[in-house]
Amino acid sequence: MSSTPGTINRRWFLKVGAAFALMPATARGQVPIERGRFSEDYLPLVRRQLLDLVNTERKQARLSALQLDDLACNVANDHARDMANGRFLSHWGSDGRKPYQRYSFAGGVDAIQENVSAADNILSLTPNGVAGDLLDMHTTMHAEKPPNDGHRQAILASQHTQVGFGIALNGHSLRLAELYVARYLEVNPFSQQAKRRTTVVLTGKLLNPAHFLHEVDVFFEPLPAPPSIDWLRTPRGYAFPDEYVGLRPQAPYGAHYGDGSSGDYEWGSNGKFRVPAKLSRDMPGIYTIVFWIRRVPADKAFPGGEVCIRAD
């Protein structure tokens, strides 16, 4: 697909998603220097340290700073705990759900990208020791080199606006999940349960009316099933499915696209939109509706919103 300005290079985005290598981080050889054991009471402090580190890295790359997001932290923390309890490292949860499904069904409508990392057999369980290992785990991801730099690309993606950190410790096994959030729209209340072969209408608005709702894609996946523990322990990247239905904004009155159609959804200069999404498969599954945003006409379109709906 073309990568000219204003055109969605969907294959590039999917390759970035698939490049999120599940990388066990090397634990630091550290000797405890203070008493006490790391607990969830220390999460706010460690999250602030991670946020400061991320924003320092982004500042060096001349990118905007990120804000800490409560929902992203909660979703990431649940996944980190799931991985620590099961002693695996995966973008999939023990229930078979992917990152964007977890975030959406927790109430999010933003686009997200996930980094995950692990350190096993860490030497220190003290607050300073665990915090140091977490910072090292993140630094290892940021230090990646092309072409195997999916984690680094997520950290330094210009469209991201918020971030959440999930941290879990089980014995001497440490897990870190980072959720990078792209927040560009609001979606009015809707049901995430629907019947097969129906049409769901999503309405809302862009947070910045000057932005462009370039395209909306509808992806379908069968209902997730719990994978085996061996499957979860095998490194693999995640991405949207290859097949999708692309929706285009309605053309001005009297105008048509090259194929003769007039477009699929309403989107006005005030940023408000109305998107009818067909749940076309005659089988149960999850539809992920992705809103592609451009900030300026020459911008490369990126996911600025993601909504999951279960159809039974």
XYZ file of N, CA and C in Angstrom, residues 77-199:
369
model
N -2.195 -3.348 34.663
C -1.883 -4.049 35.907
C -2.562 -5.415 35.964
N -3.805 -5.483 35.485
C -4.496 -6.777 35.450
C -3.738 -7.764 34.568
N -3.225 -7.276 33.442
C -2.498 -8.177 32.541
C -1.149 -8.578 33.139
N -0.464 -7.630 33.767
C 0.809 -7.966 34.411
C 0.596 -9.017 35.496
N -0.477 -8.872 36.263
C -0.769 -9.847 37.320
C -1.094 -11.213 36.722
N -1.842 -11.210 35.617
C -2.175 -12.455 34.930
C -0.901 -13.161 34.471
N 0.030 -12.401 33.882
C 1.283 -12.994 33.409
C 2.136 -13.494 34.568
N 2.201 -12.713 35.644
C 3.027 -13.122 36.784
C 2.466 -14.379 37.441
N 1.147 -14.427 37.603
C 0.539 -15.599 38.238
C 0.719 -16.853 37.393
N 0.649 -16.693 36.065
C 0.811 -17.838 35.175
C 2.243 -18.082 34.758
N 3.143 -17.189 35.161
C 4.565 -17.277 34.804
C 4.742 -17.407 33.289
N 4.079 -16.501 32.560
C 4.247 -16.437 31.113
C 4.452 -14.987 30.713
N 4.810 -14.782 29.456
C 4.987 -13.441 28.896
C 4.327 -13.422 27.532
N 3.247 -12.664 27.395
C 2.488 -12.683 26.150
C 1.615 -11.437 26.061
N 1.296 -11.033 24.831
C 0.296 -9.988 24.633
C -1.109 -10.546 24.828
N -1.266 -11.854 24.716
C -2.552 -12.497 24.978
C -2.686 -12.768 26.469
N -3.897 -12.641 26.983
C -4.152 -13.001 28.363
C -4.493 -14.474 28.482
N -4.601 -14.958 29.704
C -4.947 -16.362 29.916
C -6.353 -16.676 29.418
N -7.174 -15.634 29.182
C -8.508 -15.830 28.613
C -8.503 -15.745 27.090
N -7.335 -15.483 26.487
C -7.219 -15.435 25.035
C -7.450 -14.072 24.419
N -7.697 -13.048 25.233
C -7.964 -11.724 24.671
C -6.670 -10.972 24.367
N -6.725 -10.128 23.319
C -5.608 -9.286 22.920
C -5.656 -7.952 23.675
N -4.583 -7.146 23.595
C -4.544 -5.884 24.353
C -5.704 -4.947 24.060
N -6.033 -4.729 22.769
C -7.085 -3.765 22.458
C -8.456 -4.275 22.890
N -8.630 -5.596 22.972
C -9.887 -6.139 23.480
C -9.998 -5.919 24.986
N -8.908 -6.148 25.701
C -8.931 -5.917 27.152
C -9.254 -4.457 27.460
N -8.598 -3.551 26.742
C -8.773 -2.124 27.023
C -10.182 -1.661 26.676
N -10.689 -2.092 25.533
C -12.019 -1.648 25.117
C -13.102 -2.183 26.046
N -13.038 -3.469 26.392
C -14.082 -4.034 27.250
C -13.962 -3.555 28.697
N -12.866 -2.879 29.022
C -12.754 -2.220 30.327
C -13.323 -0.806 30.285
N -13.779 -0.370 29.104
C -14.404 0.944 28.982
C -13.641 1.947 28.148
N -12.490 1.566 27.587
C -11.702 2.498 26.792
C -12.183 2.576 25.353
N -12.033 3.746 24.745
C -12.353 3.928 23.325
C -11.143 4.465 22.565
N -9.998 4.522 23.223
C -8.785 5.045 22.606
C -8.043 3.925 21.882
N -7.145 4.317 20.987
C -6.238 3.351 20.377
C -5.074 3.107 21.329
N -4.618 1.860 21.394
C -3.520 1.541 22.318
C -2.490 0.656 21.634
N -1.271 0.722 22.147
C -0.210 -0.213 21.795
C 0.425 -0.696 23.093
N 0.765 -1.971 23.125
C 1.248 -2.581 24.366
C 2.687 -3.065 24.234
N 3.481 -2.785 25.260
C 4.788 -3.403 25.463
C 4.706 -4.300 26.688
N 5.344 -5.458 26.634
C 5.420 -6.326 27.807
C 6.856 -6.792 27.988
N 7.241 -6.992 29.241
C 8.593 -7.435 29.548
C 8.561 -8.253 30.831
N 9.591 -9.082 31.013
C 9.652 -9.963 32.177
C 11.073 -10.069 32.690
N 11.187 -10.252 33.988
C 12.468 -10.580 34.617
C 12.201 -11.675 35.638
N 12.856 -12.797 35.484
C 12.672 -13.919 36.396
C 13.926 -14.098 37.255
N 13.719 -14.653 38.428
C 14.819 -14.909 39.364
C 15.537 -13.620 39.764
N 14.761 -12.549 39.972
C 15.395 -11.309 40.408
C 15.974 -11.514 41.809
N 17.051 -10.816 42.104
C 17.774 -11.052 43.347
C 17.195 -10.292 44.522
N 16.671 -9.101 44.267
C 16.194 -8.259 45.356
C 14.690 -8.068 45.273
N 14.006 -8.277 46.393
C 12.568 -8.036 46.473
C 12.259 -6.745 47.220
N 13.274 -5.962 47.506
C 13.073 -4.696 48.201
C 12.484 -3.669 47.239
N 11.856 -2.624 47.750
C 11.298 -1.592 46.858
C 12.325 -1.011 45.898
N 13.516 -0.688 46.388
C 14.537 -0.128 45.505
C 15.005 -1.141 44.471
N 15.139 -2.399 44.893
C 15.603 -3.426 43.968
C 14.612 -3.675 42.845
N 13.323 -3.815 43.188
C 12.300 -4.061 42.172
C 12.157 -2.849 41.259
N 12.163 -1.653 41.836
C 12.055 -0.446 41.017
C 13.221 -0.352 40.040
N 14.415 -0.686 40.503
C 15.573 -0.652 39.618
C 15.451 -1.641 38.478
N 14.943 -2.844 38.772
C 14.752 -3.834 37.714
C 13.721 -3.354 36.698
N 12.637 -2.739 37.161
C 11.607 -2.247 36.243
C 12.159 -1.164 35.323
N 12.947 -0.260 35.869
C 13.547 0.785 35.043
C 14.511 0.176 34.025
N 15.255 -0.848 34.443
C 16.156 -1.530 33.513
C 15.375 -2.234 32.403
N 14.245 -2.853 32.760
C 13.422 -3.545 31.769
C 12.924 -2.567 30.710
N 12.469 -1.399 31.168
C 12.015 -0.403 30.195
C 13.177 0.103 29.351
N 14.306 0.380 29.979
C 15.464 0.907 29.247
C 15.920 -0.068 28.169
N 15.837 -1.370 28.462
C 16.206 -2.378 27.467
C 15.300 -2.293 26.245
N 13.999 -2.064 26.463
C 13.081 -1.938 25.330
C 13.374 -0.674 24.529
N 13.658 0.421 25.216
C 13.937 1.673 24.521
C 15.238 1.599 23.729
N 16.162 0.751 24.149
C 17.477 0.664 23.503
C 17.480 -0.241 22.274
N 16.337 -0.782 21.888
C 16.286 -1.680 20.731
C 16.757 -0.974 19.454
N 17.244 -1.775 18.510
C 17.724 -1.262 17.231
C 16.896 -1.863 16.094
N 16.685 -1.082 15.014
C 15.960 -1.618 13.859
C 16.686 -2.836 13.290
N 15.969 -3.794 12.724
C 14.515 -3.773 12.511
C 13.716 -4.342 13.679
N 14.399 -4.806 14.723
C 13.706 -5.417 15.861
C 13.525 -4.387 16.971
N 12.775 -3.337 16.670
C 12.624 -2.233 17.619
C 11.165 -1.863 17.836
N 10.288 -2.873 17.870
C 8.866 -2.598 18.043
C 8.541 -1.909 19.352
N 9.201 -2.328 20.454
C 8.954 -1.676 21.744
C 9.351 -0.203 21.687
N 10.520 0.060 21.123
C 11.010 1.438 21.037
C 10.058 2.300 20.200
N 9.543 1.744 19.109
C 8.623 2.509 18.274
C 7.357 2.874 19.041
N 6.883 1.969 19.888
C 5.701 2.285 20.691
C 6.001 3.405 21.683
N 7.169 3.349 22.307
C 7.548 4.374 23.279
C 7.632 5.750 22.622
N 8.124 5.787 21.382
C 8.406 7.057 20.716
C 7.400 7.396 19.614
N 6.241 6.756 19.602
C 5.226 7.088 18.600
C 4.673 8.484 18.875
N 4.685 9.330 17.860
C 4.315 10.735 18.067
C 2.846 10.911 18.413
N 1.974 9.961 18.011
C 0.542 10.143 18.229
C 0.103 9.827 19.648
N 0.959 9.215 20.446
C 0.532 8.822 21.784
C 0.396 10.036 22.699
N -0.600 9.964 23.574
C -0.927 11.086 24.453
C -0.897 10.712 25.933
N -1.177 9.454 26.242
C -1.183 8.956 27.619
C -0.463 7.618 27.677
N -0.220 7.156 28.904
C 0.408 5.851 29.091
C -0.046 5.275 30.425
N -0.076 3.959 30.500
C -0.363 3.268 31.752
C 0.674 2.185 31.978
N 1.020 1.951 33.240
C 2.021 0.941 33.579
C 1.399 -0.101 34.497
N 1.552 -1.369 34.122
C 1.113 -2.471 34.959
C 2.319 -3.219 35.498
N 2.313 -3.501 36.791
C 3.463 -4.112 37.461
C 2.962 -5.219 38.371
N 3.587 -6.383 38.288
C 3.194 -7.489 39.161
C 4.423 -8.305 39.534
N 4.441 -8.733 40.785
C 5.544 -9.535 41.315
C 4.966 -10.793 41.936
N 5.468 -11.943 41.503
C 5.041 -13.232 42.045
C 6.297 -14.009 42.406
N 6.589 -14.083 43.700
C 7.859 -14.672 44.104
C 8.996 -13.806 43.594
N 9.881 -14.404 42.801
C 10.994 -13.652 42.214
C 10.773 -13.403 40.724
N 9.515 -13.513 40.268
C 9.168 -13.260 38.864
C 8.461 -11.918 38.759
N 9.000 -11.052 37.905
C 8.509 -9.683 37.763
C 7.976 -9.481 36.353
N 6.817 -8.826 36.250
C 6.216 -8.540 34.949
C 5.889 -7.055 34.847
N 6.152 -6.521 33.644
C 5.858 -5.115 33.334
C 5.040 -5.060 32.055
N 3.895 -4.381 32.108
C 3.073 -4.128 30.919
C 2.916 -2.621 30.771
N 3.188 -2.117 29.577
C 3.043 -0.693 29.281
C 1.971 -0.534 28.209
N 0.988 0.315 28.478
C -0.061 0.603 27.495
C 0.083 2.053 27.047
N 0.412 2.245 25.777
C 0.534 3.584 25.202
C -0.776 3.939 24.514
N -1.329 5.088 24.870
C -2.692 5.468 24.507
C -2.669 6.632 23.520
N -3.488 6.517 22.470
C -3.718 7.622 21.530
C -5.166 8.063 21.700
N -5.375 9.208 22.334
C -6.729 9.686 22.668
C -7.071 10.883 21.785
N -7.993 10.656 20.837
C -8.330 11.705 19.879
C -9.824 11.873 19.671
N -10.644 11.076 20.355
C -12.084 11.196 20.131
C -12.865 10.778 21.363
N -14.125 11.158 21.361
C -15.101 10.705 22.345
C -16.184 9.936 21.609
N -16.652 8.856 22.210
C -17.741 8.072 21.636
C -18.904 8.105 22.614
N -20.080 8.432 22.114
C -21.264 8.447 22.961
C -21.574 7.033 23.457
N -22.279 6.907 24.594
C -22.553 5.575 25.157
C -23.155 4.619 24.129
N -22.688 3.383 24.148
C -23.158 2.358 23.216
C -23.046 1.010 23.903
N -23.737 0.018 23.372
C -23.685 -1.332 23.927
C -22.560 -2.117 23.268
N -21.804 -2.843 24.076
C -20.741 -3.691 23.535
C -21.203 -5.126 23.344
N -22.516 -5.342 23.450
C -23.143 -6.620 23.134
C -24.143 -6.379 22.009
N -24.085 -7.199 20.976
C -24.994 -7.027 19.842
C -25.318 -8.384 19.240
N -26.325 -8.388 18.388
C -26.679 -9.606 17.676
C -25.920 -9.679 16.358
N -25.736 -10.905 15.900
C -25.072 -11.103 14.614
C -25.883 -10.489 13.474
N -25.165 -10.072 12.427
C -25.765 -9.568 11.197
C -26.687 -8.377 11.458
N -26.257 -7.513 12.369
C -26.963 -6.261 12.615
C -26.000 -5.104 12.342
N -26.522 -3.894 12.422
C -25.706 -2.696 12.234
C -25.677 -1.902 13.525
